[in-house]
Tab-separated table of C-alpha atoms and ligand atoms in Angstrom:
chain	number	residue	atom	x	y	z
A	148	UNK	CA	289.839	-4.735	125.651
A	149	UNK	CA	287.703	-6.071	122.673
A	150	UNK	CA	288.961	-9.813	120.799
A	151	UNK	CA	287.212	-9.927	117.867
A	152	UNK	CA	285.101	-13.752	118.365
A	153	UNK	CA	286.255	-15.012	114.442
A	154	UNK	CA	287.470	-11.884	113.307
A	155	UNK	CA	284.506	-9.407	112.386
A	156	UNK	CA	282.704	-12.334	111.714
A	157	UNK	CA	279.348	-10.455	112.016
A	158	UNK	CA	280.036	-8.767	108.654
A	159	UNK	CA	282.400	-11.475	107.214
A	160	UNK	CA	282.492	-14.974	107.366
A	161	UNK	CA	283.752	-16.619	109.934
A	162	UNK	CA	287.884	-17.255	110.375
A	163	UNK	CA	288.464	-15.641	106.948
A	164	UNK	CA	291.584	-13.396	106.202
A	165	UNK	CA	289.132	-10.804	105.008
A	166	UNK	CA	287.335	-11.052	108.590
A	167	UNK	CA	290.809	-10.576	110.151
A	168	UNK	CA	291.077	-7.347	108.248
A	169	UNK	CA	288.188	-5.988	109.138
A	170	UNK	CA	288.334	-6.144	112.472
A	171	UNK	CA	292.077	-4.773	112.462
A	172	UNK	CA	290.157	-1.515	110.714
A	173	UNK	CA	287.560	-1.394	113.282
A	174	UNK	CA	290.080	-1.389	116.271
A	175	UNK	CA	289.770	-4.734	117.859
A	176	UNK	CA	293.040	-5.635	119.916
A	177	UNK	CA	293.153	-9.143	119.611
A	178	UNK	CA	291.740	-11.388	116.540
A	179	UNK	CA	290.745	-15.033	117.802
A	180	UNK	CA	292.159	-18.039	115.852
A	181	UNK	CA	290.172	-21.071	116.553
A	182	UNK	CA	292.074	-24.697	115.538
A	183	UNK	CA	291.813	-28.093	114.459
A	184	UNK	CA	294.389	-30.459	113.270
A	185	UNK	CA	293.969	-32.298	109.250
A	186	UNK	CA	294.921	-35.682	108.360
A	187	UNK	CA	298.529	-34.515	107.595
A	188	UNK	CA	299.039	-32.879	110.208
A	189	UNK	CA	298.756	-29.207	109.280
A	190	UNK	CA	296.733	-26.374	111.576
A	191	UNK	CA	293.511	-24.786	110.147
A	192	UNK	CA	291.692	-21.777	111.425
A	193	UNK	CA	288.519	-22.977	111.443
A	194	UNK	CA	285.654	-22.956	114.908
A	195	UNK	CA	284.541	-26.419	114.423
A	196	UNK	CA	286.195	-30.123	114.158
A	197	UNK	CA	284.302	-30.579	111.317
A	198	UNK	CA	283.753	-28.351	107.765
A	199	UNK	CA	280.003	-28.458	107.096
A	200	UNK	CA	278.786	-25.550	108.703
A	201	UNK	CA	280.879	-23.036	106.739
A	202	UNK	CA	282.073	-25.056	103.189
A	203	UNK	CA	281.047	-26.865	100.321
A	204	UNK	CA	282.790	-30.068	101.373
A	205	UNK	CA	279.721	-31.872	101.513
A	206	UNK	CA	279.306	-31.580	97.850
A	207	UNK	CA	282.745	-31.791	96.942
A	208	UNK	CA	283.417	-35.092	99.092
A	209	UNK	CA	280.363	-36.911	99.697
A	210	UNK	CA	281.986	-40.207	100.717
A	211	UNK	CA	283.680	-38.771	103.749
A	212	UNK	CA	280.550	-38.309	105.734
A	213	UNK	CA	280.971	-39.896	109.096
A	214	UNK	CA	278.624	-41.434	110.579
A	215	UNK	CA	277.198	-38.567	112.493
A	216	UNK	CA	276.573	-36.960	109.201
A	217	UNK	CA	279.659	-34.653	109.399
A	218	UNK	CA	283.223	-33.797	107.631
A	219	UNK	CA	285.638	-33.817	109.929
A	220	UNK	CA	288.837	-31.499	109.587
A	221	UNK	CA	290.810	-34.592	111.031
A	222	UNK	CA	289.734	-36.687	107.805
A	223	UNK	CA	291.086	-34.047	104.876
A	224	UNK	CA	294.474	-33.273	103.775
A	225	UNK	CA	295.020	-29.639	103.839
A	226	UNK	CA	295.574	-29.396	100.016
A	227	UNK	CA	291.834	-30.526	100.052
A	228	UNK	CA	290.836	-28.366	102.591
A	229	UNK	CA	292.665	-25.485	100.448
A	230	UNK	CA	290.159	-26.786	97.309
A	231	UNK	CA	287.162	-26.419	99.514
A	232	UNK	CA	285.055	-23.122	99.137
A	233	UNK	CA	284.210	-21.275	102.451
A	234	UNK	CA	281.157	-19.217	102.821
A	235	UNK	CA	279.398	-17.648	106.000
A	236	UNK	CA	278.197	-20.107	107.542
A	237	UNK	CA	274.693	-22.271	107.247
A	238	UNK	CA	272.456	-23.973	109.438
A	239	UNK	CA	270.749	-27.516	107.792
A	240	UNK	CA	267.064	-26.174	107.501
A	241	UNK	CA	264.940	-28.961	105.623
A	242	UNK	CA	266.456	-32.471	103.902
A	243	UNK	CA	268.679	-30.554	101.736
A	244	UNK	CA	268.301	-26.997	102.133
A	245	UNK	CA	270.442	-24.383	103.761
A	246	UNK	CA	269.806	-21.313	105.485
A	247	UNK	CA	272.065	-18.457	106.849
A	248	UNK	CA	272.923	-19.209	110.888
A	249	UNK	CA	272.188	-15.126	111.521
A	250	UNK	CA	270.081	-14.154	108.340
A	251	UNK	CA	270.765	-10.345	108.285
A	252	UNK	CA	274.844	-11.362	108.062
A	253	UNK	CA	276.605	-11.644	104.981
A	254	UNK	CA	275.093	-13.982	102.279
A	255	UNK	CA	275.608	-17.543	102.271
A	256	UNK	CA	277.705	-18.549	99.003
A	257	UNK	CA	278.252	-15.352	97.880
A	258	UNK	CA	282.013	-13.853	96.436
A	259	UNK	CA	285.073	-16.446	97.446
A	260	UNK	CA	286.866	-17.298	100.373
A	261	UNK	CA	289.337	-19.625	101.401
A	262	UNK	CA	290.347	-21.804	104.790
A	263	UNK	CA	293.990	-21.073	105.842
A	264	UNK	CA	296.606	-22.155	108.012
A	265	UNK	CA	297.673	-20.793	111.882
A	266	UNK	CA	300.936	-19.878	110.168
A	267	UNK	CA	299.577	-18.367	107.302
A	268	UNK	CA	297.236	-15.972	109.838
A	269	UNK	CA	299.785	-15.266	112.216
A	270	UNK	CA	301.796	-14.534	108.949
A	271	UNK	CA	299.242	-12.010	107.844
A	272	UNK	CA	298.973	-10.326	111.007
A	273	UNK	CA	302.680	-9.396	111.253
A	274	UNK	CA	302.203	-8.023	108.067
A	275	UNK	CA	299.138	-5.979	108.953
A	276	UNK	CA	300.518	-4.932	112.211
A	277	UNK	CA	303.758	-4.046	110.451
A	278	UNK	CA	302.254	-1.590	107.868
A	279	UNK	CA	300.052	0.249	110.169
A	280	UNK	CA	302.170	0.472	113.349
A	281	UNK	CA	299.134	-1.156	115.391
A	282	UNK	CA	300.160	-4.334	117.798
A	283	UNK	CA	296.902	-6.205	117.504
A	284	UNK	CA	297.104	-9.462	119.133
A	285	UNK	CA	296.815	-12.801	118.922
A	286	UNK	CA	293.886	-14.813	121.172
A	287	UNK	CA	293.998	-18.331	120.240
A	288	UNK	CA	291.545	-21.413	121.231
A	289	UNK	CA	292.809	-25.309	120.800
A	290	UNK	CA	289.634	-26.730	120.220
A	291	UNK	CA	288.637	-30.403	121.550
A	292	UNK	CA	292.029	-31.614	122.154
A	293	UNK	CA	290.516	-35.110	122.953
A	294	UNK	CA	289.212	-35.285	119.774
A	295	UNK	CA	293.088	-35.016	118.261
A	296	UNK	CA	294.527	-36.803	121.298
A	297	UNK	CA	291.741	-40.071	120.301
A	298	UNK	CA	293.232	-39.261	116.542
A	299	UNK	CA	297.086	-39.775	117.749
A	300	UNK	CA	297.645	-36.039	117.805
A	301	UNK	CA	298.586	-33.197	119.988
A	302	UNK	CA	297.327	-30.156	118.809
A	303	UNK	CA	299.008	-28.213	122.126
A	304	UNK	CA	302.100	-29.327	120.778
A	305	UNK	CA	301.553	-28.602	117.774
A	306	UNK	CA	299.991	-25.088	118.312
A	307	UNK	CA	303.464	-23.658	120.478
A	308	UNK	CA	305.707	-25.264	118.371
A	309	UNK	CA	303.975	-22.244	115.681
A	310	UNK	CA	303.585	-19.854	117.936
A	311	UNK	CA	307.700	-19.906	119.284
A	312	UNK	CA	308.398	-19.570	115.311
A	313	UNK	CA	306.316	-16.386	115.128
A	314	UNK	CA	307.801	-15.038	118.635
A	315	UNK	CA	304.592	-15.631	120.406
A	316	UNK	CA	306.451	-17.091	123.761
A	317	UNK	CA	306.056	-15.053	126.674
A	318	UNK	CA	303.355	-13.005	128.576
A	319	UNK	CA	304.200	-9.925	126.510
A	320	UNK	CA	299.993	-8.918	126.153
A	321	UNK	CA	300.591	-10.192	122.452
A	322	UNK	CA	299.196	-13.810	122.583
A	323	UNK	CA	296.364	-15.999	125.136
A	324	UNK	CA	296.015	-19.361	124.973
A	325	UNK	CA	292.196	-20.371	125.947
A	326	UNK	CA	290.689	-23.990	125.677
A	327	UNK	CA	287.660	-25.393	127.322
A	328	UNK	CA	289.791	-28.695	128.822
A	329	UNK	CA	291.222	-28.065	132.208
A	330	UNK	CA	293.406	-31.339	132.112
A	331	UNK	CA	294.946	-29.820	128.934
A	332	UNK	CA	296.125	-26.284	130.205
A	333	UNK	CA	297.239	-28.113	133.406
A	334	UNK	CA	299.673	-30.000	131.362
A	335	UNK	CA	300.220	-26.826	129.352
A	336	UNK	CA	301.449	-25.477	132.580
A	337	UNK	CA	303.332	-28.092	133.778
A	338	UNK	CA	305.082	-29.622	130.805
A	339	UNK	CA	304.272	-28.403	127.184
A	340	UNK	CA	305.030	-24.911	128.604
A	341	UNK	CA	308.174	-25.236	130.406
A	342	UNK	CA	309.864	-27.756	128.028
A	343	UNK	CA	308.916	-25.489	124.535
A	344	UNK	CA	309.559	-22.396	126.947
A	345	UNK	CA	306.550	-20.903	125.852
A	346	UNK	CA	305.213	-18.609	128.590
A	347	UNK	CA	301.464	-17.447	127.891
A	348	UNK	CA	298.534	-16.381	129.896
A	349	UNK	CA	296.325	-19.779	130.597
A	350	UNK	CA	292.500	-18.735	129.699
A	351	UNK	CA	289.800	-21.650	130.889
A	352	UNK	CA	286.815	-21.427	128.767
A	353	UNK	CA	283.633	-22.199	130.688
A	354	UNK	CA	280.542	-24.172	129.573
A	355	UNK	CA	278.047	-25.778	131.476
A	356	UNK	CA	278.049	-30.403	131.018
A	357	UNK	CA	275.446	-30.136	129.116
A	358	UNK	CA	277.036	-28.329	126.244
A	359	UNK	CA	279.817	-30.907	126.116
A	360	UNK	CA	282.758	-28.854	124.920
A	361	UNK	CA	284.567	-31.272	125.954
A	362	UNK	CA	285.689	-34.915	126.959
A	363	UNK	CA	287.541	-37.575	129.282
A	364	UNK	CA	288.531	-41.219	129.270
A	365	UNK	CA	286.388	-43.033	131.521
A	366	UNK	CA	287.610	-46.222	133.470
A	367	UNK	CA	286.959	-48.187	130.178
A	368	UNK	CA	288.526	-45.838	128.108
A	369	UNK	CA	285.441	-44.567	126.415
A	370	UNK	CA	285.295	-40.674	126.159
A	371	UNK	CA	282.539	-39.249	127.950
A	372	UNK	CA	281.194	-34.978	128.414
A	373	UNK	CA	283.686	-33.618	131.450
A	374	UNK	CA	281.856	-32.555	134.009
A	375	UNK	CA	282.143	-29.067	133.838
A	376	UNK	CA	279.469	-27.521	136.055
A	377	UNK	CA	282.028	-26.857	138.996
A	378	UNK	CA	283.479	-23.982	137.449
A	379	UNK	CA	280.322	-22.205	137.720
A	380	UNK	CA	279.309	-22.734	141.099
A	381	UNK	CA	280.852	-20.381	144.139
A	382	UNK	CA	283.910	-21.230	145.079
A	383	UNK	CA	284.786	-22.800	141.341
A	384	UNK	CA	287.601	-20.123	140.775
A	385	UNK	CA	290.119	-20.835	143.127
A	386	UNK	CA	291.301	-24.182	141.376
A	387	UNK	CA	290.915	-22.485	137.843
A	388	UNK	CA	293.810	-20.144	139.470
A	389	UNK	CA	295.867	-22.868	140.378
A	390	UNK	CA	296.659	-23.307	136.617
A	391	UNK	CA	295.562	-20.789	134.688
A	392	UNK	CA	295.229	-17.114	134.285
A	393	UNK	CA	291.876	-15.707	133.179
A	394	UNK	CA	288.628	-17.189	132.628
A	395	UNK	CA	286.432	-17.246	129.786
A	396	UNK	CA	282.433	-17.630	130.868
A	397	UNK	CA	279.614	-17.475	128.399
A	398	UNK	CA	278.678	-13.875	129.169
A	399	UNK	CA	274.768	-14.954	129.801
A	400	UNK	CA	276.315	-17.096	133.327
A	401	UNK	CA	277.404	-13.640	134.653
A	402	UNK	CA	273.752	-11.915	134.851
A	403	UNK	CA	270.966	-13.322	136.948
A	404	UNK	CA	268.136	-15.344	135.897
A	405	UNK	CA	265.119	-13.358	135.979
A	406	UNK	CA	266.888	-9.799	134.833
A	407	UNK	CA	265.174	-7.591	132.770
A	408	UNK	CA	265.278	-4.416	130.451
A	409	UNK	CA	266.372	-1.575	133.043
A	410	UNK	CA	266.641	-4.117	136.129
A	411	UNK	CA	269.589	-6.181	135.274
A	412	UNK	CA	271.750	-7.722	138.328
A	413	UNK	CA	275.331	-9.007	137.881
A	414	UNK	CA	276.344	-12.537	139.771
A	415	UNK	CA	279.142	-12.416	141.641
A	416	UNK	CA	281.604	-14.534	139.656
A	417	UNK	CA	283.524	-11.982	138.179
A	418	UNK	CA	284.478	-10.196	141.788
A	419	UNK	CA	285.525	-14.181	142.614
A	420	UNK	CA	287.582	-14.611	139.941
A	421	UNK	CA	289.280	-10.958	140.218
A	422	UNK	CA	289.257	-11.673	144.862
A	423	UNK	CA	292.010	-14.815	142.999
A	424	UNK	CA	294.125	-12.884	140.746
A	425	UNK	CA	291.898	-14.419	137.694
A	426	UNK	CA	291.094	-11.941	134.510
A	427	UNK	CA	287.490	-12.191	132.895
A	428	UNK	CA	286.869	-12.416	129.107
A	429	UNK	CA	283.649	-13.638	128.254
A	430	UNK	CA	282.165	-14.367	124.826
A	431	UNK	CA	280.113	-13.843	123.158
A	432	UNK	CA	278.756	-10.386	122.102
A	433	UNK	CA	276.307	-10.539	119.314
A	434	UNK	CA	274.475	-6.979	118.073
A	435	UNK	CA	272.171	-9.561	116.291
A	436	UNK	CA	271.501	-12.106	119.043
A	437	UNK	CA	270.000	-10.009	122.224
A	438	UNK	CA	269.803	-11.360	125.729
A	439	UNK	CA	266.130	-10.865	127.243
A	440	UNK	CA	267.455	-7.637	129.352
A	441	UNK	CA	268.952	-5.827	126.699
A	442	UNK	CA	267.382	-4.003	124.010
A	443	UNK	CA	270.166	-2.356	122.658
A	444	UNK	CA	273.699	-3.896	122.172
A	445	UNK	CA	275.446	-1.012	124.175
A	446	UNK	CA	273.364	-2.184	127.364
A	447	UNK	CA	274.630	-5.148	127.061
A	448	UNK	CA	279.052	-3.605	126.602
A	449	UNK	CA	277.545	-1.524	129.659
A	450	UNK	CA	275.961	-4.507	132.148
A	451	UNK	CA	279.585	-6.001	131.327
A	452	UNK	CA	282.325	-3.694	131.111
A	453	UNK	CA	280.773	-1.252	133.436
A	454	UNK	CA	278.630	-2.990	135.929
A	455	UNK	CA	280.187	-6.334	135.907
A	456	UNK	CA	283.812	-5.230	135.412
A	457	UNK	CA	285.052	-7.780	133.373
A	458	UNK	CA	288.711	-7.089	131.700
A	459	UNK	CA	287.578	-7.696	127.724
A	460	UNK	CA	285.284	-9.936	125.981
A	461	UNK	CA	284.575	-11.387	122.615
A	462	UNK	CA	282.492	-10.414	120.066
A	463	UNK	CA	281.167	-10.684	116.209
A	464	UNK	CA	281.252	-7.137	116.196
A	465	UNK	CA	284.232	-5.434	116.762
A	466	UNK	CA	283.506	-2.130	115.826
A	467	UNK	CA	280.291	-1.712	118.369
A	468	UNK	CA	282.804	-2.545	121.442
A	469	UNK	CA	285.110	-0.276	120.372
A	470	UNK	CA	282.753	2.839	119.812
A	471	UNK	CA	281.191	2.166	123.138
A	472	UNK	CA	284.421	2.202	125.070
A	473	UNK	CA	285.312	5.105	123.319
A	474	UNK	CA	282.387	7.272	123.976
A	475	UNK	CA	283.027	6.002	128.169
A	476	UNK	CA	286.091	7.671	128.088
A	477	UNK	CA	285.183	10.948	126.261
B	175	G3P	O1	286.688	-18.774	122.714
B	175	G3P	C1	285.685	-17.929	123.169
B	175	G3P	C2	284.493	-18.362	122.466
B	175	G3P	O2	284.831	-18.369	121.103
B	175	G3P	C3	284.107	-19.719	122.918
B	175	G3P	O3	283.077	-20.144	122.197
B	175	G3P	O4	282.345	-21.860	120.700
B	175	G3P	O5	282.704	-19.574	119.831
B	175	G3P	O6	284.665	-20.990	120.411
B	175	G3P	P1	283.219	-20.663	120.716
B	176	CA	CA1	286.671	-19.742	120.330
């Protein structure tokens, strides 16, 4: 199946409403909602923590800078979140300059789009699903629930306690639940989960340490990267299965090193996770953003639906997965 990574976000910026519809028209099955919690308590659509990549609130609210130079989703109200103006999203190039993250996309700061709430997409989706008789679905990520947890917050809780008011609640092939945190979906499974009596399929999201998606208490209570390089090494999928359902690798960890145009070799972690009962959906396909071996964006849907066998994936470009399956059925 194809989950479109943001919506069609390689036509439309990122998390927008407009990006949802698009890749409902091109087919996807499942639109991805990534989260984060504001200061009163609300849940925004939005990839990261912060709102500098992809807004204007660094012009609009100059005083809320952290430290680390960025706006953080935790530090706004949603009504000023709502007054922000989104745009595709920009890269710092220079001391004050911006410049498109993929420059043949659409244009930074051009026509108007807004952030919006989980309920507000999952609203919007029952409409759009209602009008046209499709059942797209639902693929949602908490992102860096230590980040909310160091805040006060629990964006897990938070997160079913919307998705049981929309119906989302059992392993229906409507709704996933991915996050990179292990410790989090293992108390998904044990507690949040049976107590809300929401029932979904448990996706791990896989990233090596050094990418730091996310963090742990250490014995002083400081929060430190979590190790993650187990997951990738043989033999790493057999605890994922203890607790969740599916895995979600960056799709670069399941070709060799050293593959090339013509001559491209699969590793063997997506027969592991399948040998434990574990589905594959790795992210992220980008027509714009090659791998070394490909030359062509289908060779790349091929090496992964085909030769790899994995059960979906994610991508910018919803439309370009779904022709390709299509013509490998024909
Ligand atoms: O959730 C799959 C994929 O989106 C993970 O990467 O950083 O784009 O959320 P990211
Ligand atoms: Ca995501």
């Amino acid at each position: 199946m194809v989950i479109a990574h943001r919506g069609a976000s390689g036509y439309l910026p990122e998390h927008t409403l407009e990006a949802k519809a698009l890749a409902v028209a091109q087919g996807a099955h499942y639109l991805e909602q990534d989260l984060a919690m504001t200061s009163d308590d609300h849940l925004v659509v939005i990839h990261d923590p912060y709102l500098d990549r992809i807004s204007d609130v660094a012009r609009r609210f100059p005083e809320r800078r952290r430290p680390d130079g960025r706006f953080y989703v935790l530090d706004f109200t949603l009504e000023e979140i709502r007054s922000l103006r989104v745009t595709s999203a920009v890269v710092e190039a220079g001391e004050s300059e911006f410049a498109p993250e993929y420059p043949g996309r659409f244009p930074p700061w051009s026509s108007r789009f807004e952030f919006h709430t989980l309920q507000e997409e999952l609203e919007f989706i029952r409409g759009i699903n209602y009008a046209t008789g499709r059942q797209v679905g639902i693929y949602t990520e908490l992102k860096a629930p230590w980040l909310h947890h160091d805040a006060g917050k629990d964006i897990a809780a938070a997160t079913y306690a919307v998705l049981k008011e929309f119906g989302y609640d059992s392993r229906d092939g409507s709704a996933y639940l991915q996050c990179f945190d292990p410790a989090e979906l293992q108390r998904i499974k044990d507690d949040l989960g049976p107590s809300t009596g929401v029932d979904l399929p448990l996706i791990q999201l896989m990233s090596d340490t050094a990418h730091q998606e996310t963090r742990v208490r250490d014995a002083e209570g400081a929060w430190v990267p979590y190790e993650s390089d187990w997951m990738m090494q043989p033999g790493g999928m057999a605890p994922i299965a203890g607790y969740a359902d599916g895995i979600g690798p960056d799709y670069h960890d399941l070709v060799d090193e050293g593959s090339e145009p013509g001559d491209v070799r699969v590793t063997g972690m997506v027969d592991e996770a399948h040998d434990v009962g574990l589905l594959v959906h790795p992210y992220t396909v980008r027509a714009d953003a090659l791998p070394s071996w490909a030359r062509h964006v289908d060779e790349v849907f091929s090496v992964l639906y085909d030769q790899a066998g994995v059960d979906g994936l994610f991508t910018d470009f919803p439309d370009l997965a779904v022709g390709f399956l299509a013509r490998s059925t024909e």
